[in-house]
Short mmCIF file of C-alpha atoms (C1' of nucleotides) in Angstrom, two decimals:
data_model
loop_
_atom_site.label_atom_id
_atom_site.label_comp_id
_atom_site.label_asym_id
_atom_site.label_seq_id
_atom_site.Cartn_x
_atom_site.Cartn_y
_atom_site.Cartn_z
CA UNK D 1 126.07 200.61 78.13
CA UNK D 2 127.14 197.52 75.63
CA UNK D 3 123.74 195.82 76.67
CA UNK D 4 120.84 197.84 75.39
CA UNK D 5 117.32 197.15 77.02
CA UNK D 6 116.38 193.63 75.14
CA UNK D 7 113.28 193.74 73.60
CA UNK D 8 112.58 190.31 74.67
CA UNK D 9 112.82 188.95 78.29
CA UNK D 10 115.27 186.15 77.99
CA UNK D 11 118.81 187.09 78.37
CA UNK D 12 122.31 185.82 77.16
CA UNK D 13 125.36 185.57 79.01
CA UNK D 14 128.24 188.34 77.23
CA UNK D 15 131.56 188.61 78.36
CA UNK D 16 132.37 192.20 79.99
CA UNK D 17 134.59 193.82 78.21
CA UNK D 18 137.80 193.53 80.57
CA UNK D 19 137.24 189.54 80.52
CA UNK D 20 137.55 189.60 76.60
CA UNK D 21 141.16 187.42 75.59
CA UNK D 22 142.98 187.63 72.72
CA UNK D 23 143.67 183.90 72.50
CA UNK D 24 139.67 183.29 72.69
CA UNK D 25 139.18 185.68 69.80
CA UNK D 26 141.74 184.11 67.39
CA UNK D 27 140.41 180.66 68.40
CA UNK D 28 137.07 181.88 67.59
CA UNK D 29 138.75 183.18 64.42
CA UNK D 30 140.49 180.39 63.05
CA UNK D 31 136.89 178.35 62.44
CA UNK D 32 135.69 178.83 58.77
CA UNK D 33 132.20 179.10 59.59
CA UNK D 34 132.97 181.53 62.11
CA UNK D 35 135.43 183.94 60.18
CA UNK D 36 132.32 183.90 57.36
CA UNK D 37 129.87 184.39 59.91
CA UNK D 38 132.07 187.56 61.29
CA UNK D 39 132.77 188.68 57.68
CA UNK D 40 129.16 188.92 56.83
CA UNK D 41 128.71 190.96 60.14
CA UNK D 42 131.04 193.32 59.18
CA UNK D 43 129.70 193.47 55.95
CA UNK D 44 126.18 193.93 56.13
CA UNK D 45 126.32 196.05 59.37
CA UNK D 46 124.67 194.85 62.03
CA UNK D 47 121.99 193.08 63.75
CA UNK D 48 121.49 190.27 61.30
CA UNK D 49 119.30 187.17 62.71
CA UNK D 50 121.00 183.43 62.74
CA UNK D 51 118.75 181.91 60.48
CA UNK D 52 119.42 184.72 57.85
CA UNK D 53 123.00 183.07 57.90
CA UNK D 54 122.90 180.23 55.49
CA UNK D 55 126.00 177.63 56.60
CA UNK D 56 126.50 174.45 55.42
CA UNK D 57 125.81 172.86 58.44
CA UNK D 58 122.65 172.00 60.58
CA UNK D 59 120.95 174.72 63.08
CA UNK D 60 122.71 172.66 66.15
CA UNK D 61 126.46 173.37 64.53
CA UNK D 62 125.13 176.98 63.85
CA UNK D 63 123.75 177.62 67.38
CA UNK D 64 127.46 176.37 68.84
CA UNK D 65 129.18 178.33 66.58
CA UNK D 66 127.21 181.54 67.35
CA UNK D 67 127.98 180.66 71.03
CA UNK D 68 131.54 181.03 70.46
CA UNK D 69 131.39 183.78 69.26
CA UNK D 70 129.73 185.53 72.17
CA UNK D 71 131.79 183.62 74.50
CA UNK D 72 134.99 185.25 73.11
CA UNK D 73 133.79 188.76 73.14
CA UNK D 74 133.03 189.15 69.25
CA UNK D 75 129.50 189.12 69.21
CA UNK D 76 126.72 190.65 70.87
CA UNK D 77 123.37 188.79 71.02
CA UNK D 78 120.13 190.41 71.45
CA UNK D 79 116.65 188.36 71.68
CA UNK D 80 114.02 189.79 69.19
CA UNK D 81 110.67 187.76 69.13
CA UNK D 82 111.49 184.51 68.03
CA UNK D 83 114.96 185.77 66.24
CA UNK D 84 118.07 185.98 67.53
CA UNK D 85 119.88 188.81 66.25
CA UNK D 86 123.65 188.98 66.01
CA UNK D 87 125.84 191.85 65.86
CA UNK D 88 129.72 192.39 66.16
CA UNK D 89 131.32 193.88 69.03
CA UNK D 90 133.05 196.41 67.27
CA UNK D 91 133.36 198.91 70.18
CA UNK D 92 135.12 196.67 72.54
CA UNK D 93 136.99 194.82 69.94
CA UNK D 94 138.55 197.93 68.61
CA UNK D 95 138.97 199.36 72.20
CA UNK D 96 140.83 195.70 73.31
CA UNK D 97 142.71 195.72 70.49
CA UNK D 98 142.72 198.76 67.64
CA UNK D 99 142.91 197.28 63.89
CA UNK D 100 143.28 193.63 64.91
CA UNK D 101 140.01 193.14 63.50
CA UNK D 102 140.04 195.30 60.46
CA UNK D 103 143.41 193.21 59.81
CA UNK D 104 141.61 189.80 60.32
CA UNK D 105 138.64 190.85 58.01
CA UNK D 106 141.07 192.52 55.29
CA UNK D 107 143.01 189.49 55.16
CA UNK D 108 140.12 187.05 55.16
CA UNK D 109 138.92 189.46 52.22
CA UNK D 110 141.83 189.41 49.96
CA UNK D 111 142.17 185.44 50.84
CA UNK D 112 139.19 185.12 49.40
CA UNK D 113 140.32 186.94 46.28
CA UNK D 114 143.19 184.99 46.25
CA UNK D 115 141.33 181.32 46.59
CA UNK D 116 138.35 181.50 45.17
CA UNK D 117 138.91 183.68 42.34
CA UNK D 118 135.73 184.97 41.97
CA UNK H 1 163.62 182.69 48.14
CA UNK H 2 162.10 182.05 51.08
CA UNK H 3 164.32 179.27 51.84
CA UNK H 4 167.68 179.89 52.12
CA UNK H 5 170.71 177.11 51.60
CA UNK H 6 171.02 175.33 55.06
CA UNK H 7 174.09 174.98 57.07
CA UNK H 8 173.11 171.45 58.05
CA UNK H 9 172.03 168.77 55.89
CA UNK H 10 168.84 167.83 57.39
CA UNK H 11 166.01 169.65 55.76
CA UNK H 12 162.43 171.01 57.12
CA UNK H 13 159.09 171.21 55.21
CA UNK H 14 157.97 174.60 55.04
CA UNK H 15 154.36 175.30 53.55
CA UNK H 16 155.07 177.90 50.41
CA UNK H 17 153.81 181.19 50.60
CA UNK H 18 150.62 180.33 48.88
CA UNK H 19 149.40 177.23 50.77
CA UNK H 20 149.64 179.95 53.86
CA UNK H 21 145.95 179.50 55.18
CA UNK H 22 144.50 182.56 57.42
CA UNK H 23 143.02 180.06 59.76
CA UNK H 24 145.93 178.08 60.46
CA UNK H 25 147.90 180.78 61.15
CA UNK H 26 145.12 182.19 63.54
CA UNK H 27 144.76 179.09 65.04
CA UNK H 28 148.20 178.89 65.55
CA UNK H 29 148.14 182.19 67.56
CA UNK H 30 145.26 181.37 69.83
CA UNK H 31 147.67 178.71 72.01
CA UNK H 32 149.51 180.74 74.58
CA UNK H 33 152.33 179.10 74.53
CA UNK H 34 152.92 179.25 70.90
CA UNK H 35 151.44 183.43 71.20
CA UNK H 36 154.41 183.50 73.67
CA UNK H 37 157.08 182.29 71.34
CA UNK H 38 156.17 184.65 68.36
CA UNK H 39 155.85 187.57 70.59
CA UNK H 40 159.59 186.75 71.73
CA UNK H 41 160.42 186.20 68.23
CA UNK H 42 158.97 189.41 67.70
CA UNK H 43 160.72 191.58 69.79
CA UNK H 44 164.47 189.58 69.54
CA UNK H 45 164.66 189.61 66.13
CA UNK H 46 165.22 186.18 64.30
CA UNK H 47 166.85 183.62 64.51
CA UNK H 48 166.38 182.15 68.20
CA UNK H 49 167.06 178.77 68.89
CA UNK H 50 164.42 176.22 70.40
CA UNK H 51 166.52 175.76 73.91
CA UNK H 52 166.21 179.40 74.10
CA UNK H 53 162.61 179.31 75.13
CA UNK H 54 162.22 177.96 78.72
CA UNK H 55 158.37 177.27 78.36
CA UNK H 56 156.48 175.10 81.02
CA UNK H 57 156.19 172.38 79.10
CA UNK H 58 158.47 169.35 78.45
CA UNK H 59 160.75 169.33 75.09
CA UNK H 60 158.15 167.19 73.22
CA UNK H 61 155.68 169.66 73.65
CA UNK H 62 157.71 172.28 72.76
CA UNK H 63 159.03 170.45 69.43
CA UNK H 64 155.09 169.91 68.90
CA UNK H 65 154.31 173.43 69.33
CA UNK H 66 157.28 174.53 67.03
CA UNK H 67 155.94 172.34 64.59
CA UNK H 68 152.61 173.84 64.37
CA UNK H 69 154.14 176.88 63.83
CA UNK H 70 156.24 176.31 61.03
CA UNK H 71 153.50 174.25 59.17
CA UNK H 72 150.99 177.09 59.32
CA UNK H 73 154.06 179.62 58.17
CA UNK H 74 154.43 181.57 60.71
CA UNK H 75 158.04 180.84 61.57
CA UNK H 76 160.80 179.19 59.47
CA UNK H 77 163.11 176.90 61.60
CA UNK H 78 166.32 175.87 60.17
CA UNK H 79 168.96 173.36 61.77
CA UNK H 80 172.55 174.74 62.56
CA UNK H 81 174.37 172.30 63.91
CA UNK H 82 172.31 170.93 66.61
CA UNK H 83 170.50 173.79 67.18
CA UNK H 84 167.70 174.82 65.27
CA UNK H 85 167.30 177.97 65.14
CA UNK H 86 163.65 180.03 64.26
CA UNK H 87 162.47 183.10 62.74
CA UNK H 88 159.69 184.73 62.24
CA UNK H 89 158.32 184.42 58.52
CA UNK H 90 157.72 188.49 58.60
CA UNK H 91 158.24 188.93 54.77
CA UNK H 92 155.57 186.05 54.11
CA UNK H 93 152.96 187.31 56.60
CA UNK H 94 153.14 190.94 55.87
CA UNK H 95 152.68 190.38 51.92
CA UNK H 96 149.66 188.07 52.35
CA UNK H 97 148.27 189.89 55.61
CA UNK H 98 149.25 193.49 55.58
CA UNK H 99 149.34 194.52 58.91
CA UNK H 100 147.91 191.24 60.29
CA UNK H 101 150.85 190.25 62.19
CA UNK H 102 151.55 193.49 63.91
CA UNK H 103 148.13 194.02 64.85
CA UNK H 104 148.01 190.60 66.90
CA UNK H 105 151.45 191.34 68.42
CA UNK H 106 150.44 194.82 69.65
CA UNK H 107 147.21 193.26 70.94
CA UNK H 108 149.27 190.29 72.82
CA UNK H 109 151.31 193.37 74.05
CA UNK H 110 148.78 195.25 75.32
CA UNK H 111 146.83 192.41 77.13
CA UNK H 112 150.15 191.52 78.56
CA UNK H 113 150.29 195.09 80.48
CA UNK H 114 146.50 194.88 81.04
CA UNK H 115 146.41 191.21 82.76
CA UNK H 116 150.10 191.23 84.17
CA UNK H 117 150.28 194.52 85.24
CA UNK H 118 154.16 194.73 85.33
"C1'" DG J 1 94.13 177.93 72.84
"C1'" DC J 2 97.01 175.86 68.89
"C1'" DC J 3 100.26 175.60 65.51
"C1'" DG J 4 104.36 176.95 63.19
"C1'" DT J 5 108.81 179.06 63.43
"C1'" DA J 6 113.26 180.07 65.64
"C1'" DC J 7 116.42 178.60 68.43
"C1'" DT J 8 118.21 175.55 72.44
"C1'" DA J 9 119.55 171.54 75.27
"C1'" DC J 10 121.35 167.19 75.59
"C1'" DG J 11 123.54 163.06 74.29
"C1'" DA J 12 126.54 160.69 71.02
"C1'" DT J 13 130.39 160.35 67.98
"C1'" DG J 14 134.67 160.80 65.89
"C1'" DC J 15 138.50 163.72 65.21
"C1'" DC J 16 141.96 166.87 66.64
"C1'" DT J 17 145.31 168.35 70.00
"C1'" DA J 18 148.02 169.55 74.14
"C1'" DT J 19 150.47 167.05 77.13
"C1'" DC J 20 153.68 163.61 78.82
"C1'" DG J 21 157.44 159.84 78.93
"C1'" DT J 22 160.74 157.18 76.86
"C1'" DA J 23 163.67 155.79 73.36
"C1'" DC J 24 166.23 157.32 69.48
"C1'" DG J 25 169.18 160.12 65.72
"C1'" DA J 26 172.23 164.03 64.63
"C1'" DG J 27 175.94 166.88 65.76
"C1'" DT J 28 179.80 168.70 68.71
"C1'" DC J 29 183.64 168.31 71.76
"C1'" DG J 30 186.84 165.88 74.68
"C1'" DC R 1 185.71 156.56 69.79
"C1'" DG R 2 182.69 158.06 73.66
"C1'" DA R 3 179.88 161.15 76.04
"C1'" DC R 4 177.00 164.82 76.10
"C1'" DT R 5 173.48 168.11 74.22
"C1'" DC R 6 169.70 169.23 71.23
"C1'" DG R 7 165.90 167.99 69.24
"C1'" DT R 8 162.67 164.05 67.08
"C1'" DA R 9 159.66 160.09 66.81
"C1'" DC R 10 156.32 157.30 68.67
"C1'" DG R 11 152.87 155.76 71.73
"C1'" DA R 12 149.60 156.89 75.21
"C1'" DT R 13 146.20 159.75 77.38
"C1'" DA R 14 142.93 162.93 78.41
"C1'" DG R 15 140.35 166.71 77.17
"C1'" DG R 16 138.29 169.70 73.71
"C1'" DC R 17 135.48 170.44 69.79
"C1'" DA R 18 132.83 170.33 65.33
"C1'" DT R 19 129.24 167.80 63.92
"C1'" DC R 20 124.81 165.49 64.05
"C1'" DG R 21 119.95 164.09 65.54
"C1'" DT R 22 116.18 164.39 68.41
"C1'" DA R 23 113.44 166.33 71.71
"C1'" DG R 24 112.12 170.47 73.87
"C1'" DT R 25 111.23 175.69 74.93
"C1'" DA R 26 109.97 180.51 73.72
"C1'" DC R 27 107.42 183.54 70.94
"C1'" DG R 28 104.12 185.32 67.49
"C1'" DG R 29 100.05 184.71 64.67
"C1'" DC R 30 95.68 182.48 63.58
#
DNA sequence: GCCGTACTACGATGCCTATCGTACGAGTCG
DNA sequence: CGACTCGTACGATAGGCATCGTAGTACGGC
């Protein structure tokens, strides 16, 4: 059910949804490129590819990054073609643990407010 | 405000409520140990001191994980006598994270009951 | 079949950190 | 004062991790 038929053949490793830990989702959390990656998730829906994601680091850094985040249980990563696309596990996340994420990205939100002005 | 007049002379740093970063204080909450210690916080109130915790770690640690704590503003330790005692930093959590907080403690509560089963 | 694009794998590096042990300072109580 | 308790400071250590660069694999289009 969480892993639709991928479109290409290669397949990625996702934590089931009972091996999901709340320590491993903070941790994955608490990185700055991480919490923007998440917040853009959340923002623009769904299924975004990595290299629309434009971090200040190089494609290595992003790839790890990306890995953490599927490692912990917050993303869901589907092969399309060449692209990787990315989407948040919103399903389990909410099921593991209601409004911890909605908390996380409404903070990080009004943080943002708060630091960068703009 | 925040800090209140000490019973003992010696004096902690404390980060105001400002310089209260959303990935420190995530961070902070991905160590289990230090997860552990809020959650007891949490449900005993305030104002436990250090020696109350019987982690499984040696006193340095536990001084080092304390420390991390109060620097990311999650807790506010205070010496009395020579006990110092801690407290969860509720008032300055809740204002800059609405809802934050709670949502990671009832998600620590209910992994606790998923994983432990008592 | 070949090339370009998207992403990965692997090794290296430097920093951060969780942990310990021991030695020390601060405070309380006899 | 002296002893004891609580917690700290400091050094050491080992592991983790964010970052990079380069070389390589998978896929789609020409």
């Amino acid at each position: 059910m969480t892993t639709a038929a991928p479109t290409s053949s290669r397949d990625l490793p996702h934590p089931e949804r009972t091996e999901i830990r709340l320590e491993a989702v903070l941790h994955a959390l608490s990185d700055p490129m991480r919490l923007l990656v998440v917040r853009e998730l959340a923002a623009d829906g769904d299924e975004l590819s990595c290299s629309h994601f434009d971090l200040p680091v190089t494609k290595s850094t992003t790839t790890h990054h990306f890995r953490v985040l599927r490692e912990a249980g917050v993303i869901r990563q589907v092969y399309r073609g060449t692209a990787k696309m990315n989407g948040l596990r919103r399903d389990a996340l909410d099921d593991l643990f209601p409004g911890l994420l909605d908390s996380v990205l409404a903070a990080a939100a009004r943080q943002a407010v708060r630091l960068g002005g703009s």
